[in-house]
XYZ file of C-alpha atoms in Angstrom:
277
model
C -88.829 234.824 30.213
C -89.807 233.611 26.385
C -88.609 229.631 26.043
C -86.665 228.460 23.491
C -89.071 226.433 20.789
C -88.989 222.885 20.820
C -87.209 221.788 17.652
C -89.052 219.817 15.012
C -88.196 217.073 12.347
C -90.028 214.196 10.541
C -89.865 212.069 7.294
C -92.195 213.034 4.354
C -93.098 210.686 1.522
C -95.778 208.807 0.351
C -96.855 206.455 1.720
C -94.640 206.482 5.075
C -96.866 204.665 7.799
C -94.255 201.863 7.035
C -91.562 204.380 7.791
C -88.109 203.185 11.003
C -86.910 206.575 11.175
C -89.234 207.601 13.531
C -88.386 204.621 15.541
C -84.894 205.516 15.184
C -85.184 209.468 16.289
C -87.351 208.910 19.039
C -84.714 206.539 20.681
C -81.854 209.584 19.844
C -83.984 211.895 21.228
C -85.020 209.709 24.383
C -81.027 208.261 24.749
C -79.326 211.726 25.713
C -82.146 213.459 26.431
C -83.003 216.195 23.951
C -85.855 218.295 23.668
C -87.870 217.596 20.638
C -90.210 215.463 18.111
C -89.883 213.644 15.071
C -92.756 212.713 13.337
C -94.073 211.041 9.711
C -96.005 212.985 7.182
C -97.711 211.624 4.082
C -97.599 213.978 1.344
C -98.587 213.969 -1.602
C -96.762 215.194 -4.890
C -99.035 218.189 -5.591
C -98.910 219.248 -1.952
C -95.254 218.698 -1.191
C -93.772 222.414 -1.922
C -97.137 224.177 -0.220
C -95.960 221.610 2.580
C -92.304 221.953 3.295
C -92.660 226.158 2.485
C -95.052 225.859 5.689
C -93.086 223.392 8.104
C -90.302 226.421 9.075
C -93.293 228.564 10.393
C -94.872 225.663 11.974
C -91.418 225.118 14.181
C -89.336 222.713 12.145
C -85.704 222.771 11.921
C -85.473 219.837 9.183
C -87.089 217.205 7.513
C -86.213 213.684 5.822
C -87.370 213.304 2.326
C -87.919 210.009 0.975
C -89.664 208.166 -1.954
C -91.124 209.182 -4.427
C -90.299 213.105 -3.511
C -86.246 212.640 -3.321
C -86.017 214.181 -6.904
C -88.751 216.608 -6.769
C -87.346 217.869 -3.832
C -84.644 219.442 -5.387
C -86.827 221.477 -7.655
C -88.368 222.895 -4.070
C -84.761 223.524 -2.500
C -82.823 226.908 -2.838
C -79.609 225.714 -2.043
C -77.884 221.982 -2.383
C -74.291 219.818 -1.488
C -72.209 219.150 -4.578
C -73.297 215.366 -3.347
C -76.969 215.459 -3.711
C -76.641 217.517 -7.215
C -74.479 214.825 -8.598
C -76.893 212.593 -7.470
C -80.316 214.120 -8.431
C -81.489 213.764 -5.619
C -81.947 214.474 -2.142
C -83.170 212.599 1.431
C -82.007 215.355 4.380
C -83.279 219.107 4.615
C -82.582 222.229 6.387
C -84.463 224.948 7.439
C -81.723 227.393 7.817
C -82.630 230.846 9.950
C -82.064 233.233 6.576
C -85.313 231.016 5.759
C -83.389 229.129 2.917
C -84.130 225.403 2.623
C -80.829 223.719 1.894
C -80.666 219.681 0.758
C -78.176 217.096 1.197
C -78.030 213.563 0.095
C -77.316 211.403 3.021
C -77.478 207.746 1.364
C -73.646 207.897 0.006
C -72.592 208.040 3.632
C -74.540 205.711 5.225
C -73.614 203.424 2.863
C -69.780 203.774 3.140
C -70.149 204.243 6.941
C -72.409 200.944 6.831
C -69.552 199.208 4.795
C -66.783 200.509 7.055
C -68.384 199.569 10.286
C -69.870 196.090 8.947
C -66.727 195.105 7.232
C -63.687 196.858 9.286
C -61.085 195.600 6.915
C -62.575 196.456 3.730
C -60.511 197.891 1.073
C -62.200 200.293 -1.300
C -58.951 200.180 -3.292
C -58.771 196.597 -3.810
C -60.403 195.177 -6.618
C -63.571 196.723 -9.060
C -67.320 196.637 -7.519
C -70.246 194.891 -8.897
C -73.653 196.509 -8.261
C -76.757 195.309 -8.911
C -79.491 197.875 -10.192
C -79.697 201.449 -11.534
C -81.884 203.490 -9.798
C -81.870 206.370 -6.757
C -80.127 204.040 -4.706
C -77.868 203.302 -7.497
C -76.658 207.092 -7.687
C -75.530 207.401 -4.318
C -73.662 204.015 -3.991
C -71.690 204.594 -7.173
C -71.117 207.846 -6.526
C -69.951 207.010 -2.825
C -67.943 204.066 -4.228
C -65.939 206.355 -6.561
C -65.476 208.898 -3.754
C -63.838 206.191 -1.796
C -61.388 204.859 -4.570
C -62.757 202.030 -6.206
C -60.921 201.647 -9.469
C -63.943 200.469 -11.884
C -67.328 200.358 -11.048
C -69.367 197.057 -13.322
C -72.742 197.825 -13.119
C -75.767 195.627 -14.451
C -79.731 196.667 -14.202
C -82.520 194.880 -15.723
C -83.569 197.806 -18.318
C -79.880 198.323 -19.510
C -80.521 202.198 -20.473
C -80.943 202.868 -16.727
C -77.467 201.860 -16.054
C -75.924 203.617 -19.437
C -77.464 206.771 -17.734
C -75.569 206.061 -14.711
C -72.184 205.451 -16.687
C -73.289 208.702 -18.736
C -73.488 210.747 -15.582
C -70.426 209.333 -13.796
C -68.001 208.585 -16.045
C -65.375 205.804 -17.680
C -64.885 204.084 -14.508
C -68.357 202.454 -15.098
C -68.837 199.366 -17.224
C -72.047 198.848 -17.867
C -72.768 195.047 -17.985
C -76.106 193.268 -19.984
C -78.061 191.623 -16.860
C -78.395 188.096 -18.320
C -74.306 188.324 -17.811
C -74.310 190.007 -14.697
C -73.382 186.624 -12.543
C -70.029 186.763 -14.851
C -69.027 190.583 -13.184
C -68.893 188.988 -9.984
C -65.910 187.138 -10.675
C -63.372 190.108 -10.593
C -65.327 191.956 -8.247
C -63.796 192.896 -4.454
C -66.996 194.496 -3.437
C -70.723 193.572 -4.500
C -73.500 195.388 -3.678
C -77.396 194.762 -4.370
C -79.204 198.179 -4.968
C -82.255 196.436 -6.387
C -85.619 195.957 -3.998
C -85.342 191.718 -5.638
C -85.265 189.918 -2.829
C -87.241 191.876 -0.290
C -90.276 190.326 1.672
C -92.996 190.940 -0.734
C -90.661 190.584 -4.061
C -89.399 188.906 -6.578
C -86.097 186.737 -5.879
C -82.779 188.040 -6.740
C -82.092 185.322 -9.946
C -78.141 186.681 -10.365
C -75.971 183.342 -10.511
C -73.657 184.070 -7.751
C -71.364 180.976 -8.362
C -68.784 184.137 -9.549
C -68.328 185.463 -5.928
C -64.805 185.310 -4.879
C -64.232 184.076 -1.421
C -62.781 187.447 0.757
C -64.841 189.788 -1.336
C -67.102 191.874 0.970
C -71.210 191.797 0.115
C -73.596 194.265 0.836
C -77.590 194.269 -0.097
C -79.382 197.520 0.712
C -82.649 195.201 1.259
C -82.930 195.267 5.420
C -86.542 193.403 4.902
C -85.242 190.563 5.738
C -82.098 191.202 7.442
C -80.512 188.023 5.905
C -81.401 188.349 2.428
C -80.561 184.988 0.295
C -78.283 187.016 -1.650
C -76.436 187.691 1.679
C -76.771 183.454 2.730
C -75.707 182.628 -0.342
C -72.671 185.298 0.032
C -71.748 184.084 3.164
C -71.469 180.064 2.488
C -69.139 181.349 -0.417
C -67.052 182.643 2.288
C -67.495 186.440 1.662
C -67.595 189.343 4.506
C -71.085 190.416 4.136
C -73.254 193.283 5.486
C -76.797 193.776 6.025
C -78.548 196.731 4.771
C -80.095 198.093 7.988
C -76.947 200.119 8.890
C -77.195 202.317 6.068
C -80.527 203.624 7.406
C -78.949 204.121 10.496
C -76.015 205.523 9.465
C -77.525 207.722 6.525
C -79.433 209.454 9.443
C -76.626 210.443 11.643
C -76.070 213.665 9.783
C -79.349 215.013 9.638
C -80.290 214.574 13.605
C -77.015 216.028 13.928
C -78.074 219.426 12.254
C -81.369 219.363 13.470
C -80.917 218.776 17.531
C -77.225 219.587 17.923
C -75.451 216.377 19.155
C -73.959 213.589 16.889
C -75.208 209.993 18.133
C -73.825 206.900 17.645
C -74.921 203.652 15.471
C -74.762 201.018 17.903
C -76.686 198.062 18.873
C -79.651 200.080 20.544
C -79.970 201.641 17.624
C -80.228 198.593 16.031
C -82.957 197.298 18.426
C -84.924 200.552 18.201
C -85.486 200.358 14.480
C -86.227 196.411 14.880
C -88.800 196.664 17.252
C-alpha cells in the first residue's frame, strides 16, 4: 500500500528568519489536525527560479513569496490571477499537478477581510480614502479599495512619482496628493490607511499632521510591529474606528493554506496568539 505524500509549503524571501507565517501555519496545521509542514527558506535573487522549479519534485504543493522576490516572481510563474497582474506582483503560489506554477496576490484580501472583520460597520462606499505610501503594499490596497467601491482614492508618498505611477496604472479615481499636504487629504477622507513601514519599531516616525481625521472615519496601518502604532493612538483619541495591521497577515494567508492542505481555517483569536508568541 504506497502512502499519500505529506504535503509541503513554506515562505521564501530574503531574509525571512524574522518571518510569523510559520508561526501561523504550524498552529493551522496543529488546530484540525492536518498532515503536513510549513517551513522558511532564504533565497536569494539569483537562486530563486533554480529554487521554486525544484520545490514540486521535492514534495511541495505551494509556497509564500515575499520581499524582495514578490515581483520577480512573476517573471518565474506560467500562469497568474487578473489580481496579482494588475498588481505586479505576487505573495501565494501553486504547484498545480500539470506541473504549472500558478501565482496569486493575496494582500488585497487580507486587507479588505482585515477591514471588514476589524471594523464591522465600515462602508467602502462612504466617503474617498487617504493612503499613505506608494509601494507593493500600495498596489494591492488601492487596487482592493477600488474593487470594493470607494469613490476616489487620495494618495500621497514621499517620492511623488511613485504615487503618479500608481494613479497611471489605476486610473482617474486616484488623486495623487504632494506629501508636505498630505495631513490636508485626511479631512474628506472616510477611510485612511498607512501603507508606509514609518512608524515601525526600528523606523522613522510617521510625521503626517493628523489634526484632519474626521471623527467616525475608520483607520488602518499595515505596520503590526507595534500593534498600536502612534498613528493608530493618535487615530483613536480623534475618535476614529481603527484597525491594527496584524489581521491582514492573517487574513492574506487564509487562501493559500486553503489550496495547499484542503480546509479553510478561520482568523480568530488563536490565531492571533500564535503569530504573537
Amino acid at each position: 500500500m504506497t502512502q499519500e505524500k505529506i504535503p509541503l509549503a513554506g515562505v521564501i524571501g530574503s531574509p525571512i528568519a524574522h518571518s510569523k507565517s510559520p508561526q501561523l501555519h504550524r498552529h493551522w496545521l496543529r488546530h484540525y489536525g492536518l498532515p503536513g509542514y510549513y517551513i522558511p527558506m532564504d533565497v536569494s535573487a539569483d537562486d530563486l527560479a533554480t529554487v521554486i522549479h525544484a520545490l514540486p519534485r521535492a514534495g511541495f504543493v505551494g509556497a509564500n513569496i515575499t520581499v524582495p522576490h514578490k515581483e520577480a516572481i512573476m517573471e518565474i510563474a506560467d500562469l497568474a490571477t487578473d489580481r496579482a497582474t494588475l498588481i505586479g506582483a505576487a505573495n501565494t503560489l501553486k504547484f498545480r499537478s500539470d506541473g504549472k506554477i500558478h501565482a496569486d496576490n493575496t494582500d488585497g484580501y487580507g486587507f479588505i477581510e482585515n477591514l471588514r472583520q476589524g471594523a464591522p460597520d465600515w462602508d467602502p462606499k462612504a466617503g474617498p480614502a487617504a493612503v499613505l505610501g506608494a509601494g507593493g503594499a500600495a498596489r494591492a490596497v488601492v487596487a482592493a479599495l477600488l474593487d470594493a467601491g470607494v469613490p476616489e482614492i487620495l494618495i500621497a508618498n514621499r517620492t511623488r512619482v511613485r504615487a503618479e505611477v500608481l494613479q497611471k496604472d489605476f486610473g482617474t479615481r486616484l488623486k495623487v496628493v504632494e506629501w508636505v499636504q498630505a495631513g490636508n487629504m485626511l479631512e474628506d477622507a472616510a477611510t485612511v490607511v498607512n501603507t508606509t513601514s514609518l512608524g515601525m519599531m526600528g523606523m522613522p516616525a510617521l510625521r503626517v499632521p493628523l489634526d484632519g481625521l474626521q471623527r467616525g472615519a475608520t483607520v488602518t496601518d499595515l505596520v503590526y510591529a507595534p500593534l498600536q502604532t502612534r498613528f493608530l493612538q493618535t487615530a483613536e483619541e480623534m475618535g476614529c474606528v481603527t484597525v491594527d495591521g496584524l489581521g491582514m497577515l492573517l487574513h492574506q494567508a487564509v487562501p493559500g493554506f486553503e489550496r495547499w492542505f484542503g480546509t479553510r481555517p478561520e482568523v480568530d483569536a488563536a490565531a492571533r496568539a500564535a503569530i504573537l508568541r
